Amino acid sequence: MTPSTLLAYGLDLVAVSILTFGLYFPRHRRRELVVAYLGVNVGVLAVCAALAESAIGAGLGLGLFGVLSIIRLRSTELGQHEVAYYFSALALGLLCGLPGLPLWSAAALCALVLLVVHVGDHPRLLARYRAQVVVVDRAYLDHGALVAHLEQLLGGTVHQATVQKVDLVQDTTLVDVRFSSARATAAVAR
């Protein structure tokens, strides 16, 4: 193993630590995903390292690992932001584990991945926009009346309201709402 390879592995560990402990956990606080992000990252790094040393085709090895990752993603409910972190952890492992990529290039690409996740998931970015599933204590069949009620209830402008269920017996409406809040938002800078 060359010193450059060891530096690439160290770069990966630093990058995934920043992704997991510097970005994800302080913002979302799901402890169980910390091990998932670290595990998938180091797993991809290890598979890349093993494939670089073996006669097995890299495409086959990475394809099998990709199938396992997809199965993992489908086995638990993850939000879209969590999927983005998951694939970022995969990308970091690949960038640092693939042989032949210059260390400066891997470092620059890792920094780019981290920067994009930092900005894209920043609490202040689009802070007024929300998505929420709401159970309204009335069965609304008139979409305009439902939107007016939701705007009053949520204190903002409804951009999309998708009715998922109207229960005439229980007199409720289940609706997925996309709205912007007119109320002051306390965005925490991280």
PDB file of C-alpha atoms in Angstrom:
ATOM      1  CA  MET A   1       0.000   0.000   0.000  1.00  0.00           C
ATOM      2  CA  THR A   2       1.449   3.349  -1.043  1.00  0.00           C
ATOM      3  CA  PRO A   3       1.563   6.489   1.100  1.00  0.00           C
ATOM      4  CA  SER A   4      -0.802   8.149  -1.382  1.00  0.00           C
ATOM      5  CA  THR A   5      -3.323   5.348  -0.862  1.00  0.00           C
ATOM      6  CA  LEU A   6      -3.088   5.724   2.912  1.00  0.00           C
ATOM      7  CA  LEU A   7      -3.589   9.480   2.575  1.00  0.00           C
ATOM      8  CA  ALA A   8      -6.679   8.836   0.432  1.00  0.00           C
ATOM      9  CA  TYR A   9      -8.088   6.531   3.126  1.00  0.00           C
ATOM     10  CA  GLY A  10      -7.381   9.163   5.768  1.00  0.00           C
ATOM     11  CA  LEU A  11      -9.048  11.793   3.574  1.00  0.00           C
ATOM     12  CA  ASP A  12     -12.116   9.567   3.369  1.00  0.00           C
ATOM     13  CA  LEU A  13     -12.311   9.154   7.141  1.00  0.00           C
ATOM     14  CA  VAL A  14     -12.029  12.915   7.642  1.00  0.00           C
ATOM     15  CA  ALA A  15     -14.638  13.625   4.944  1.00  0.00           C
ATOM     16  CA  VAL A  16     -17.187  11.087   6.239  1.00  0.00           C
ATOM     17  CA  SER A  17     -16.650  12.359   9.780  1.00  0.00           C
ATOM     18  CA  ILE A  18     -17.430  15.907   8.635  1.00  0.00           C
ATOM     19  CA  LEU A  19     -20.480  14.640   6.732  1.00  0.00           C
ATOM     20  CA  THR A  20     -21.789  12.578   9.637  1.00  0.00           C
ATOM     21  CA  PHE A  21     -20.751  14.435  12.780  1.00  0.00           C
ATOM     22  CA  GLY A  22     -20.377  17.952  11.408  1.00  0.00           C
ATOM     23  CA  LEU A  23     -23.387  18.168   9.102  1.00  0.00           C
ATOM     24  CA  TYR A  24     -25.917  15.367   9.517  1.00  0.00           C
ATOM     25  CA  PHE A  25     -26.105  14.671  13.245  1.00  0.00           C
ATOM     26  CA  PRO A  26     -26.159  18.289  14.496  1.00  0.00           C
ATOM     27  CA  ARG A  27     -28.992  19.066  12.063  1.00  0.00           C
ATOM     28  CA  HIS A  28     -31.142  15.926  12.203  1.00  0.00           C
ATOM     29  CA  ARG A  29     -30.206  13.999  15.376  1.00  0.00           C
ATOM     30  CA  ARG A  30     -31.016  10.481  14.126  1.00  0.00           C
ATOM     31  CA  ARG A  31     -28.410   8.451  15.944  1.00  0.00           C
ATOM     32  CA  GLU A  32     -29.219   5.205  14.107  1.00  0.00           C
ATOM     33  CA  LEU A  33     -28.225   6.736  10.773  1.00  0.00           C
ATOM     34  CA  VAL A  34     -24.769   7.728  12.033  1.00  0.00           C
ATOM     35  CA  VAL A  35     -23.645   4.103  11.943  1.00  0.00           C
ATOM     36  CA  ALA A  36     -25.336   3.624   8.566  1.00  0.00           C
ATOM     37  CA  TYR A  37     -23.439   6.518   6.985  1.00  0.00           C
ATOM     38  CA  LEU A  38     -20.128   5.520   8.538  1.00  0.00           C
ATOM     39  CA  GLY A  39     -20.652   1.844   7.719  1.00  0.00           C
ATOM     40  CA  VAL A  40     -21.635   2.338   4.106  1.00  0.00           C
ATOM     41  CA  ASN A  41     -18.758   4.753   3.563  1.00  0.00           C
ATOM     42  CA  VAL A  42     -16.080   2.532   5.044  1.00  0.00           C
ATOM     43  CA  GLY A  43     -17.684  -0.486   3.382  1.00  0.00           C
ATOM     44  CA  VAL A  44     -17.459   1.140  -0.053  1.00  0.00           C
ATOM     45  CA  LEU A  45     -13.897   2.208   0.678  1.00  0.00           C
ATOM     46  CA  ALA A  46     -12.980  -1.353   1.701  1.00  0.00           C
ATOM     47  CA  VAL A  47     -14.651  -2.870  -1.367  1.00  0.00           C
ATOM     48  CA  CYS A  48     -12.823  -0.434  -3.635  1.00  0.00           C
ATOM     49  CA  ALA A  49      -9.524  -1.225  -1.921  1.00  0.00           C
ATOM     50  CA  ALA A  50     -10.122  -4.975  -2.235  1.00  0.00           C
ATOM     51  CA  LEU A  51     -11.143  -4.689  -5.877  1.00  0.00           C
ATOM     52  CA  ALA A  52      -8.029  -2.666  -6.645  1.00  0.00           C
ATOM     53  CA  GLU A  53      -5.916  -5.543  -5.298  1.00  0.00           C
ATOM     54  CA  SER A  54      -7.868  -8.415  -6.892  1.00  0.00           C
ATOM     55  CA  ALA A  55      -8.637  -9.827 -10.309  1.00  0.00           C
ATOM     56  CA  ILE A  56     -12.413  -9.422  -9.874  1.00  0.00           C
ATOM     57  CA  GLY A  57     -13.849  -6.768 -12.134  1.00  0.00           C
ATOM     58  CA  ALA A  58     -14.553  -3.485 -10.390  1.00  0.00           C
ATOM     59  CA  GLY A  59     -17.881  -3.208 -12.184  1.00  0.00           C
ATOM     60  CA  LEU A  60     -19.071  -6.515 -10.754  1.00  0.00           C
ATOM     61  CA  GLY A  61     -17.974  -5.683  -7.217  1.00  0.00           C
ATOM     62  CA  LEU A  62     -19.429  -2.187  -7.215  1.00  0.00           C
ATOM     63  CA  GLY A  63     -22.622  -3.435  -8.871  1.00  0.00           C
ATOM     64  CA  LEU A  64     -23.133  -6.000  -6.119  1.00  0.00           C
ATOM     65  CA  PHE A  65     -22.440  -3.396  -3.461  1.00  0.00           C
ATOM     66  CA  GLY A  66     -24.904  -1.031  -5.159  1.00  0.00           C
ATOM     67  CA  VAL A  67     -27.621  -3.680  -5.088  1.00  0.00           C
ATOM     68  CA  LEU A  68     -27.037  -4.180  -1.364  1.00  0.00           C
ATOM     69  CA  SER A  69     -27.253  -0.430  -0.806  1.00  0.00           C
ATOM     70  CA  ILE A  70     -30.553  -0.196  -2.661  1.00  0.00           C
ATOM     71  CA  ILE A  71     -31.960  -3.069  -0.619  1.00  0.00           C
ATOM     72  CA  ARG A  72     -30.871  -1.244   2.540  1.00  0.00           C
ATOM     73  CA  LEU A  73     -32.520   1.975   1.390  1.00  0.00           C
ATOM     74  CA  ARG A  74     -35.773   0.174   0.702  1.00  0.00           C
ATOM     75  CA  SER A  75     -35.835  -1.662   4.023  1.00  0.00           C
ATOM     76  CA  THR A  76     -36.414   1.412   6.188  1.00  0.00           C
ATOM     77  CA  GLU A  77     -38.194   4.683   5.742  1.00  0.00           C
ATOM     78  CA  LEU A  78     -35.750   7.473   4.998  1.00  0.00           C
ATOM     79  CA  GLY A  79     -36.451  11.086   4.186  1.00  0.00           C
ATOM     80  CA  GLN A  80     -35.084  12.517   0.960  1.00  0.00           C
ATOM     81  CA  HIS A  81     -32.429  14.479   2.850  1.00  0.00           C
ATOM     82  CA  GLU A  82     -31.305  11.261   4.539  1.00  0.00           C
ATOM     83  CA  VAL A  83     -31.035   9.525   1.172  1.00  0.00           C
ATOM     84  CA  ALA A  84     -28.854  12.433   0.009  1.00  0.00           C
ATOM     85  CA  TYR A  85     -26.544  11.924   2.983  1.00  0.00           C
ATOM     86  CA  TYR A  86     -26.512   8.185   2.300  1.00  0.00           C
ATOM     87  CA  PHE A  87     -25.415   8.663  -1.307  1.00  0.00           C
ATOM     88  CA  SER A  88     -22.909  11.322  -0.271  1.00  0.00           C
ATOM     89  CA  ALA A  89     -21.320   8.789   2.096  1.00  0.00           C
ATOM     90  CA  LEU A  90     -21.209   6.315  -0.811  1.00  0.00           C
ATOM     91  CA  ALA A  91     -19.643   8.908  -3.108  1.00  0.00           C
ATOM     92  CA  LEU A  92     -16.965   9.840  -0.578  1.00  0.00           C
ATOM     93  CA  GLY A  93     -16.003   6.191  -0.171  1.00  0.00           C
ATOM     94  CA  LEU A  94     -15.797   5.724  -3.924  1.00  0.00           C
ATOM     95  CA  LEU A  95     -13.789   8.904  -4.497  1.00  0.00           C
ATOM     96  CA  CYS A  96     -11.194   7.938  -1.918  1.00  0.00           C
ATOM     97  CA  GLY A  97     -11.177   4.224  -2.637  1.00  0.00           C
ATOM     98  CA  LEU A  98     -10.890   4.064  -6.401  1.00  0.00           C
ATOM     99  CA  PRO A  99      -7.310   3.536  -7.506  1.00  0.00           C
ATOM    100  CA  GLY A 100      -5.751   5.887 -10.011  1.00  0.00           C
ATOM    101  CA  LEU A 101      -7.529   9.082  -8.930  1.00  0.00           C
ATOM    102  CA  PRO A 102      -4.946  11.690  -7.904  1.00  0.00           C
ATOM    103  CA  LEU A 103      -5.170  12.634  -4.228  1.00  0.00           C
ATOM    104  CA  TRP A 104      -5.694  16.336  -4.998  1.00  0.00           C
ATOM    105  CA  SER A 105      -8.583  15.443  -7.288  1.00  0.00           C
ATOM    106  CA  ALA A 106     -10.186  13.163  -4.701  1.00  0.00           C
ATOM    107  CA  ALA A 107      -9.783  15.895  -2.059  1.00  0.00           C
ATOM    108  CA  ALA A 108     -11.357  18.529  -4.307  1.00  0.00           C
ATOM    109  CA  LEU A 109     -14.290  16.271  -5.204  1.00  0.00           C
ATOM    110  CA  CYS A 110     -14.841  15.306  -1.551  1.00  0.00           C
ATOM    111  CA  ALA A 111     -14.847  18.990  -0.632  1.00  0.00           C
ATOM    112  CA  LEU A 112     -17.394  19.625  -3.394  1.00  0.00           C
ATOM    113  CA  VAL A 113     -19.695  16.869  -2.101  1.00  0.00           C
ATOM    114  CA  LEU A 114     -19.474  18.223   1.441  1.00  0.00           C
ATOM    115  CA  LEU A 115     -20.061  21.813   0.300  1.00  0.00           C
ATOM    116  CA  VAL A 116     -23.143  20.875  -1.709  1.00  0.00           C
ATOM    117  CA  VAL A 117     -24.628  18.917   1.212  1.00  0.00           C
ATOM    118  CA  HIS A 118     -23.807  21.737   3.623  1.00  0.00           C
ATOM    119  CA  VAL A 119     -25.525  24.356   1.462  1.00  0.00           C
ATOM    120  CA  GLY A 120     -28.384  22.196   0.206  1.00  0.00           C
ATOM    121  CA  ASP A 121     -29.393  21.039   3.690  1.00  0.00           C
ATOM    122  CA  HIS A 122     -28.692  24.295   5.497  1.00  0.00           C
ATOM    123  CA  PRO A 123     -31.546  25.271   7.847  1.00  0.00           C
ATOM    124  CA  ARG A 124     -31.615  28.816   6.461  1.00  0.00           C
ATOM    125  CA  LEU A 125     -31.995  27.740   2.833  1.00  0.00           C
ATOM    126  CA  LEU A 126     -35.674  28.059   1.937  1.00  0.00           C
ATOM    127  CA  ALA A 127     -36.449  28.179   5.681  1.00  0.00           C
ATOM    128  CA  ARG A 128     -39.990  29.467   5.174  1.00  0.00           C
ATOM    129  CA  TYR A 129     -41.024  26.521   2.998  1.00  0.00           C
ATOM    130  CA  ARG A 130     -42.566  23.531   4.702  1.00  0.00           C
ATOM    131  CA  ALA A 131     -44.168  20.202   3.921  1.00  0.00           C
ATOM    132  CA  GLN A 132     -46.570  18.618   6.367  1.00  0.00           C
ATOM    133  CA  VAL A 133     -49.224  15.940   6.477  1.00  0.00           C
ATOM    134  CA  VAL A 134     -52.265  17.355   8.254  1.00  0.00           C
ATOM    135  CA  VAL A 135     -55.409  15.687   9.566  1.00  0.00           C
ATOM    136  CA  VAL A 136     -58.173  18.275   9.397  1.00  0.00           C
ATOM    137  CA  ASP A 137     -61.146  17.739  11.695  1.00  0.00           C
ATOM    138  CA  ARG A 138     -63.652  18.190   8.892  1.00  0.00           C
ATOM    139  CA  ALA A 139     -64.324  16.297   5.663  1.00  0.00           C
ATOM    140  CA  TYR A 140     -63.553  18.780   2.872  1.00  0.00           C
ATOM    141  CA  LEU A 141     -64.826  18.010  -0.601  1.00  0.00           C
ATOM    142  CA  ASP A 142     -64.332  21.568  -1.866  1.00  0.00           C
ATOM    143  CA  HIS A 143     -60.623  22.067  -2.614  1.00  0.00           C
ATOM    144  CA  GLY A 144     -60.796  25.877  -2.400  1.00  0.00           C
ATOM    145  CA  ALA A 145     -62.405  25.759   1.037  1.00  0.00           C
ATOM    146  CA  LEU A 146     -59.766  23.251   2.175  1.00  0.00           C
ATOM    147  CA  VAL A 147     -56.917  25.493   0.981  1.00  0.00           C
ATOM    148  CA  ALA A 148     -58.451  28.543   2.708  1.00  0.00           C
ATOM    149  CA  HIS A 149     -58.800  26.566   5.953  1.00  0.00           C
ATOM    150  CA  LEU A 150     -55.219  25.289   5.729  1.00  0.00           C
ATOM    151  CA  GLU A 151     -53.833  28.783   5.100  1.00  0.00           C
ATOM    152  CA  GLN A 152     -55.606  30.061   8.201  1.00  0.00           C
ATOM    153  CA  LEU A 153     -54.559  27.038  10.257  1.00  0.00           C
ATOM    154  CA  LEU A 154     -50.914  27.066   9.159  1.00  0.00           C
ATOM    155  CA  GLY A 155     -50.504  30.831   8.990  1.00  0.00           C
ATOM    156  CA  GLY A 156     -49.037  30.884   5.505  1.00  0.00           C
ATOM    157  CA  THR A 157     -49.585  30.457   1.789  1.00  0.00           C
ATOM    158  CA  VAL A 158     -50.487  26.985   0.567  1.00  0.00           C
ATOM    159  CA  HIS A 159     -48.672  26.133  -2.663  1.00  0.00           C
ATOM    160  CA  GLN A 160     -49.979  22.593  -2.988  1.00  0.00           C
ATOM    161  CA  ALA A 161     -52.540  20.570  -1.079  1.00  0.00           C
ATOM    162  CA  THR A 162     -52.922  16.929  -2.045  1.00  0.00           C
ATOM    163  CA  VAL A 163     -55.830  15.185  -0.393  1.00  0.00           C
ATOM    164  CA  GLN A 164     -54.811  11.683   0.623  1.00  0.00           C
ATOM    165  CA  LYS A 165     -58.039  10.630   2.295  1.00  0.00           C
ATOM    166  CA  VAL A 166     -61.491  12.036   3.039  1.00  0.00           C
ATOM    167  CA  ASP A 167     -63.379  10.189   5.772  1.00  0.00           C
ATOM    168  CA  LEU A 168     -67.034  11.197   5.723  1.00  0.00           C
ATOM    169  CA  VAL A 169     -67.867   8.938   8.674  1.00  0.00           C
ATOM    170  CA  GLN A 170     -65.153  10.328  10.988  1.00  0.00           C
ATOM    171  CA  ASP A 171     -65.494  13.798   9.396  1.00  0.00           C
ATOM    172  CA  THR A 172     -61.742  14.190   8.693  1.00  0.00           C
ATOM    173  CA  THR A 173     -59.500  15.004   5.759  1.00  0.00           C
ATOM    174  CA  LEU A 174     -55.910  13.814   5.475  1.00  0.00           C
ATOM    175  CA  VAL A 175     -53.899  16.177   3.303  1.00  0.00           C
ATOM    176  CA  ASP A 176     -50.250  16.560   2.280  1.00  0.00           C
ATOM    177  CA  VAL A 177     -49.546  20.310   2.310  1.00  0.00           C
ATOM    178  CA  ARG A 178     -46.668  22.311   0.789  1.00  0.00           C
ATOM    179  CA  PHE A 179     -46.707  25.850   2.114  1.00  0.00           C
ATOM    180  CA  SER A 180     -44.620  28.879   2.977  1.00  0.00           C
ATOM    181  CA  SER A 181     -44.921  30.196   6.478  1.00  0.00           C
ATOM    182  CA  ALA A 182     -45.673  33.861   7.025  1.00  0.00           C
ATOM    183  CA  ARG A 183     -44.757  33.470  10.677  1.00  0.00           C
ATOM    184  CA  ALA A 184     -41.249  34.317  11.772  1.00  0.00           C
ATOM    185  CA  THR A 185     -38.928  31.342  11.513  1.00  0.00           C
ATOM    186  CA  ALA A 186     -36.140  30.765  13.972  1.00  0.00           C
ATOM    187  CA  ALA A 187     -33.543  29.243  11.697  1.00  0.00           C
ATOM    188  CA  VAL A 188     -30.624  27.865  13.616  1.00  0.00           C
ATOM    189  CA  ALA A 189     -27.293  28.563  11.948  1.00  0.00           C
ATOM    190  CA  ARG A 190     -25.111  25.508  11.718  1.00  0.00           C
TER     191      ARG A 190
END
